[in-house]
Amino acid sequence: MKFFLIVAKGKKRGMPIPIEIDLFLIGTAKMCQLRAVHDDLGEQHCAFSVRGSKVFIRDLGSGKATIVNGEIMPPSEEWPLHKGDKVAAGPLEFMINFREKQLSQRDLEEWALKQLDEDHGAKVSALDELEAVKNAQIDQQDPSAVAGAMIARMSAAKGVLRGRLRISQEATLTLVRIQDVYLVDDAELIHLKKELHDNLSHPNLRVLLDFKNVRRMSTSATEMLAELVQWLRTFGSSLAMCRLRPELQTMMQGMQSLYGFRLFPDKEAALKQRW
């Protein structure tokens, strides 16, 4: 997987800058891989690093603000980044994105501009996307349209990816599988909470959170999930959880009586029950 900073404004808007080394520095110093001279940019302003399949940003304590998705980072702190995140350092603004397949330089530039253009369009939740696929009008006389619709519906059945979530619908359930293995980092939890809110703000849902991939959770994560239960109720929706590891189930059982959510061993058990 290859990560890119896509320039989000200015004459070079849409320019994809690959992060190909362990430590990619932005600042005014000559040692920085991306250098610019500006009063709002520190000598060593911030750094990007790639570890495995994740990219991180660290504010380098220059006294100049590093801004991620509109929030000022605390000095010298490191945050994880995700596809579509916005980073600003002085006059520089970027979108974070990644690709798994190689492209020619021309195709890469077209791809980068498309990412920026799509980001400025209306945001569509996963449930809206699933509903659009379900209700799409198909010209039965057009074989390519029929084939395309079949592929879209097969893909929708597997679920729509939204950051750390895979969201699908089955019968009356909205299934939300959390892709992360560890729910412990506070910055990660902020992103996860936003993705849950962005995609589940629909009325009268039965939301089943699937914890198959999650191995460890912090107390902050359990508190965030408890808040999610209450937030969903404002829409007339309910929440249950399934496939928690024994130690995680013990953590959540302590909050069940306070917040009134259900725990199930799997999706099939949740489908059979009323909640």
Short mmCIF file of C-alpha atoms in Angstrom, two decimals:
data_model
loop_
_atom_site.label_atom_id
_atom_site.label_comp_id
_atom_site.label_asym_id
_atom_site.label_seq_id
_atom_site.Cartn_x
_atom_site.Cartn_y
_atom_site.Cartn_z
CA MET A 1 0.00 0.00 0.00
CA LYS A 2 1.34 3.43 -0.96
CA PHE A 3 0.35 6.60 0.90
CA PHE A 4 0.05 10.05 -0.66
CA LEU A 5 -0.33 13.64 0.41
CA ILE A 6 -2.63 15.25 -2.17
CA VAL A 7 -2.14 19.02 -2.33
CA ALA A 8 -5.57 20.47 -1.55
CA LYS A 9 -5.15 24.13 -2.54
CA GLY A 10 -2.99 26.52 -4.52
CA LYS A 11 -1.33 26.28 -7.92
CA LYS A 12 -0.33 22.66 -7.33
CA ARG A 13 -3.79 21.52 -6.22
CA GLY A 14 -4.22 17.83 -7.02
CA MET A 15 -0.49 17.07 -7.00
CA PRO A 16 0.10 13.65 -5.36
CA ILE A 17 3.17 13.50 -3.11
CA PRO A 18 4.17 9.94 -2.16
CA ILE A 19 5.33 9.14 1.38
CA GLU A 20 8.07 6.65 0.59
CA ILE A 21 10.45 6.94 3.53
CA ASP A 22 10.20 6.19 7.24
CA LEU A 23 10.17 9.85 8.27
CA PHE A 24 8.81 12.52 5.90
CA LEU A 25 9.40 16.02 7.29
CA ILE A 26 7.57 19.25 6.49
CA GLY A 27 9.04 22.62 7.49
CA THR A 28 11.36 25.45 6.52
CA ALA A 29 14.63 23.61 7.25
CA LYS A 30 16.77 22.31 4.38
CA MET A 31 16.60 18.79 5.80
CA CYS A 32 12.81 18.62 5.25
CA GLN A 33 11.50 16.52 2.37
CA LEU A 34 8.76 19.12 1.78
CA ARG A 35 10.11 22.62 2.34
CA ALA A 36 8.40 26.00 2.18
CA VAL A 37 9.23 29.40 3.62
CA HIS A 38 6.33 30.97 5.52
CA ASP A 39 5.88 32.71 8.87
CA ASP A 40 3.27 30.12 9.94
CA LEU A 41 5.52 27.14 9.14
CA GLY A 42 8.00 25.84 11.70
CA GLU A 43 11.61 24.90 10.96
CA GLN A 44 10.68 21.27 11.56
CA HIS A 45 6.92 21.56 11.64
CA CYS A 46 5.51 18.03 11.43
CA ALA A 47 6.46 14.55 10.29
CA PHE A 48 4.66 11.68 8.58
CA SER A 49 5.67 8.08 9.19
CA VAL A 50 4.41 4.78 7.80
CA ARG A 51 4.33 1.72 10.03
CA GLY A 52 2.89 -1.40 8.45
CA SER A 53 -0.43 -0.50 6.86
CA LYS A 54 -0.91 2.75 8.79
CA VAL A 55 0.36 6.30 8.45
CA PHE A 56 0.89 8.65 11.39
CA ILE A 57 1.51 12.36 11.81
CA ARG A 58 3.53 13.91 14.62
CA ASP A 59 3.62 17.58 15.54
CA LEU A 60 7.29 18.43 16.13
CA GLY A 61 6.75 21.14 18.75
CA SER A 62 7.86 24.06 16.58
CA GLY A 63 5.34 26.41 18.17
CA LYS A 64 3.37 26.55 14.90
CA ALA A 65 0.03 24.74 14.67
CA THR A 66 -0.49 21.41 12.91
CA ILE A 67 -4.18 20.95 12.14
CA VAL A 68 -5.88 17.61 11.43
CA ASN A 69 -9.52 17.67 10.31
CA GLY A 70 -9.94 21.11 11.82
CA GLU A 71 -8.41 20.20 15.21
CA ILE A 72 -5.11 21.61 16.42
CA MET A 73 -2.73 18.85 17.46
CA PRO A 74 -1.14 19.13 20.91
CA PRO A 75 2.61 19.90 20.59
CA SER A 76 4.83 16.84 20.05
CA GLU A 77 1.85 14.45 19.95
CA GLU A 78 1.38 11.71 17.33
CA TRP A 79 -1.98 10.85 15.72
CA PRO A 80 -2.97 8.10 13.28
CA LEU A 81 -4.30 9.22 9.90
CA HIS A 82 -6.89 7.66 7.62
CA LYS A 83 -8.05 7.93 4.06
CA GLY A 84 -9.64 11.32 3.42
CA ASP A 85 -8.18 13.05 6.49
CA LYS A 86 -7.18 16.71 6.02
CA VAL A 87 -3.88 18.08 7.29
CA ALA A 88 -2.82 21.74 7.39
CA ALA A 89 0.65 23.04 8.26
CA GLY A 90 1.05 26.79 7.83
CA PRO A 91 -0.10 27.64 4.28
CA LEU A 92 0.03 23.99 3.18
CA GLU A 93 -3.10 21.83 3.03
CA PHE A 94 -3.28 18.16 2.10
CA MET A 95 -5.67 15.24 1.88
CA ILE A 96 -4.35 11.84 2.97
CA ASN A 97 -5.06 8.98 0.59
CA PHE A 98 -3.60 5.67 -0.50
CA ARG A 99 -3.51 3.22 -3.37
CA GLU A 100 -2.64 -0.44 -3.56
CA LYS A 101 -2.14 -0.58 -7.35
CA GLN A 102 0.55 1.30 -9.25
CA LEU A 103 -0.46 3.96 -11.80
CA SER A 104 1.40 5.94 -14.41
CA GLN A 105 2.19 9.53 -13.38
CA ARG A 106 -0.57 10.91 -15.60
CA ASP A 107 -3.17 8.47 -14.27
CA LEU A 108 -1.98 9.12 -10.71
CA GLU A 109 -2.53 12.87 -11.12
CA GLU A 110 -6.03 12.26 -12.54
CA TRP A 111 -6.80 9.95 -9.61
CA ALA A 112 -5.59 12.53 -7.08
CA LEU A 113 -7.74 15.32 -8.57
CA LYS A 114 -10.74 13.00 -8.58
CA GLN A 115 -10.27 12.34 -4.84
CA LEU A 116 -10.37 16.07 -4.12
CA ASP A 117 -13.39 16.66 -6.37
CA GLU A 118 -15.34 13.80 -4.79
CA ASP A 119 -14.55 15.14 -1.33
CA HIS A 120 -16.24 18.45 -2.21
CA GLY A 121 -19.42 16.70 -3.28
CA ALA A 122 -22.34 15.81 -1.06
CA LYS A 123 -21.42 13.17 1.52
CA VAL A 124 -23.40 9.95 1.14
CA SER A 125 -23.72 7.63 4.13
CA ALA A 126 -23.25 3.89 3.78
CA LEU A 127 -26.98 3.34 4.32
CA ASP A 128 -27.85 5.86 1.60
CA GLU A 129 -25.48 4.06 -0.77
CA LEU A 130 -27.02 0.68 0.02
CA GLU A 131 -30.51 2.11 -0.48
CA ALA A 132 -29.50 3.60 -3.83
CA VAL A 133 -28.22 0.22 -5.05
CA LYS A 134 -31.40 -1.49 -3.85
CA ASN A 135 -33.73 0.98 -5.58
CA ALA A 136 -31.73 1.57 -8.77
CA GLN A 137 -33.81 1.50 -11.96
CA ILE A 138 -32.33 -0.94 -14.49
CA ASP A 139 -32.88 -1.03 -18.22
CA GLN A 140 -33.58 -4.75 -18.69
CA GLN A 141 -32.89 -4.38 -22.42
CA ASP A 142 -29.31 -3.31 -21.78
CA PRO A 143 -27.14 -6.37 -20.92
CA SER A 144 -24.27 -4.22 -19.62
CA ALA A 145 -26.64 -2.31 -17.29
CA VAL A 146 -28.09 -5.57 -15.98
CA ALA A 147 -24.60 -7.01 -15.40
CA GLY A 148 -23.46 -3.81 -13.68
CA ALA A 149 -26.49 -3.84 -11.38
CA MET A 150 -25.85 -7.48 -10.46
CA ILE A 151 -22.23 -6.71 -9.57
CA ALA A 152 -23.30 -3.66 -7.52
CA ARG A 153 -25.84 -5.72 -5.57
CA MET A 154 -23.34 -8.51 -4.91
CA SER A 155 -20.86 -5.94 -3.65
CA ALA A 156 -23.52 -4.27 -1.47
CA ALA A 157 -24.38 -7.65 0.08
CA LYS A 158 -20.78 -7.85 1.35
CA GLY A 159 -21.09 -4.37 2.81
CA VAL A 160 -19.91 -0.83 2.17
CA LEU A 161 -16.55 0.23 3.58
CA ARG A 162 -16.43 3.51 5.49
CA GLY A 163 -13.03 3.99 7.11
CA ARG A 164 -12.83 1.52 9.98
CA LEU A 165 -16.34 0.15 9.35
CA ARG A 166 -17.95 -2.35 6.98
CA ILE A 167 -21.70 -1.68 6.90
CA SER A 168 -24.38 -3.90 5.41
CA GLN A 169 -28.05 -4.72 5.89
CA GLU A 170 -29.74 -8.06 6.43
CA ALA A 171 -33.46 -8.40 7.10
CA THR A 172 -34.19 -5.72 9.71
CA LEU A 173 -30.61 -5.42 10.97
CA THR A 174 -27.96 -2.86 10.10
CA LEU A 175 -24.70 -4.78 10.50
CA VAL A 176 -21.59 -2.79 11.39
CA ARG A 177 -18.31 -4.69 11.54
CA ILE A 178 -15.46 -2.83 13.20
CA GLN A 179 -12.30 -3.42 11.16
CA ASP A 180 -9.80 -2.28 13.80
CA VAL A 181 -8.01 -4.86 15.97
CA TYR A 182 -7.26 -2.50 18.86
CA LEU A 183 -9.70 0.13 20.18
CA VAL A 184 -7.32 1.85 22.57
CA ASP A 185 -5.91 5.01 20.99
CA ASP A 186 -7.93 8.14 21.83
CA ALA A 187 -7.29 9.74 18.43
CA GLU A 188 -8.46 6.54 16.70
CA LEU A 189 -11.61 6.52 18.85
CA ILE A 190 -12.43 10.09 17.79
CA HIS A 191 -12.33 8.98 14.14
CA LEU A 192 -14.35 5.84 14.84
CA LYS A 193 -17.03 7.81 16.68
CA LYS A 194 -17.33 10.26 13.78
CA GLU A 195 -17.68 7.42 11.25
CA LEU A 196 -20.39 5.76 13.35
CA HIS A 197 -22.31 9.03 13.65
CA ASP A 198 -21.89 9.92 9.96
CA ASN A 199 -23.30 6.59 8.82
CA LEU A 200 -25.94 5.75 11.41
CA SER A 201 -27.91 8.99 11.74
CA HIS A 202 -31.04 7.36 10.28
CA PRO A 203 -34.30 6.78 12.17
CA ASN A 204 -35.46 3.49 13.69
CA LEU A 205 -32.44 1.30 13.04
CA ARG A 206 -31.51 -1.96 14.74
CA VAL A 207 -27.73 -1.69 14.77
CA LEU A 208 -25.63 -4.78 15.43
CA LEU A 209 -21.95 -4.06 16.09
CA ASP A 210 -19.74 -6.99 15.11
CA PHE A 211 -16.54 -7.28 17.17
CA LYS A 212 -15.03 -10.27 15.35
CA ASN A 213 -11.80 -8.39 14.56
CA VAL A 214 -11.41 -6.55 17.88
CA ARG A 215 -8.89 -8.05 20.29
CA ARG A 216 -8.48 -5.30 22.83
CA MET A 217 -10.48 -2.31 24.07
CA SER A 218 -9.74 0.53 26.45
CA THR A 219 -12.08 1.99 29.06
CA SER A 220 -12.41 5.04 26.79
CA ALA A 221 -13.68 2.74 24.02
CA THR A 222 -16.37 1.23 26.26
CA GLU A 223 -17.47 4.73 27.30
CA MET A 224 -17.65 5.79 23.64
CA LEU A 225 -19.86 2.75 22.87
CA ALA A 226 -22.12 3.56 25.82
CA GLU A 227 -22.52 7.10 24.48
CA LEU A 228 -23.33 5.60 21.07
CA VAL A 229 -26.23 3.65 22.61
CA GLN A 230 -27.68 6.89 23.99
CA TRP A 231 -27.05 8.81 20.76
CA LEU A 232 -28.84 6.17 18.66
CA ARG A 233 -31.88 6.37 20.94
CA THR A 234 -32.36 10.01 19.90
CA PHE A 235 -33.16 8.61 16.43
CA GLY A 236 -35.43 5.89 17.81
CA SER A 237 -32.74 3.29 17.10
CA SER A 238 -31.36 0.47 19.25
CA LEU A 239 -27.95 -1.17 19.47
CA ALA A 240 -26.65 -4.65 20.23
CA MET A 241 -23.21 -6.25 19.98
CA CYS A 242 -21.98 -9.65 18.88
CA ARG A 243 -18.88 -11.83 18.64
CA LEU A 244 -17.02 -10.21 21.51
CA ARG A 245 -14.04 -12.05 22.93
CA PRO A 246 -14.65 -13.28 26.51
CA GLU A 247 -12.55 -10.54 28.12
CA LEU A 248 -14.32 -7.82 26.08
CA GLN A 249 -17.71 -9.30 26.88
CA THR A 250 -16.88 -9.06 30.58
CA MET A 251 -16.04 -5.37 30.12
CA MET A 252 -19.34 -4.63 28.36
CA GLN A 253 -21.49 -6.72 30.72
CA GLY A 254 -20.75 -4.25 33.49
CA MET A 255 -22.43 -1.50 31.45
CA GLN A 256 -25.42 -3.48 30.19
CA SER A 257 -27.72 -2.75 33.10
CA LEU A 258 -26.95 0.98 32.91
CA TYR A 259 -27.42 1.43 29.16
CA GLY A 260 -29.76 -1.40 28.20
CA PHE A 261 -28.05 -2.91 25.16
CA ARG A 262 -27.91 -6.61 24.25
CA LEU A 263 -24.95 -8.94 23.71
CA PHE A 264 -25.26 -11.87 21.28
CA PRO A 265 -22.86 -14.66 20.33
CA ASP A 266 -23.39 -14.03 16.59
CA LYS A 267 -25.58 -12.43 13.93
CA GLU A 268 -27.95 -15.42 13.70
CA ALA A 269 -28.81 -15.18 17.40
CA ALA A 270 -29.46 -11.42 17.06
CA LEU A 271 -31.80 -11.98 14.09
CA LYS A 272 -33.93 -14.39 16.12
CA GLN A 273 -34.46 -12.03 19.05
CA ARG A 274 -36.53 -8.90 19.49
CA TRP A 275 -34.57 -5.96 20.91
#
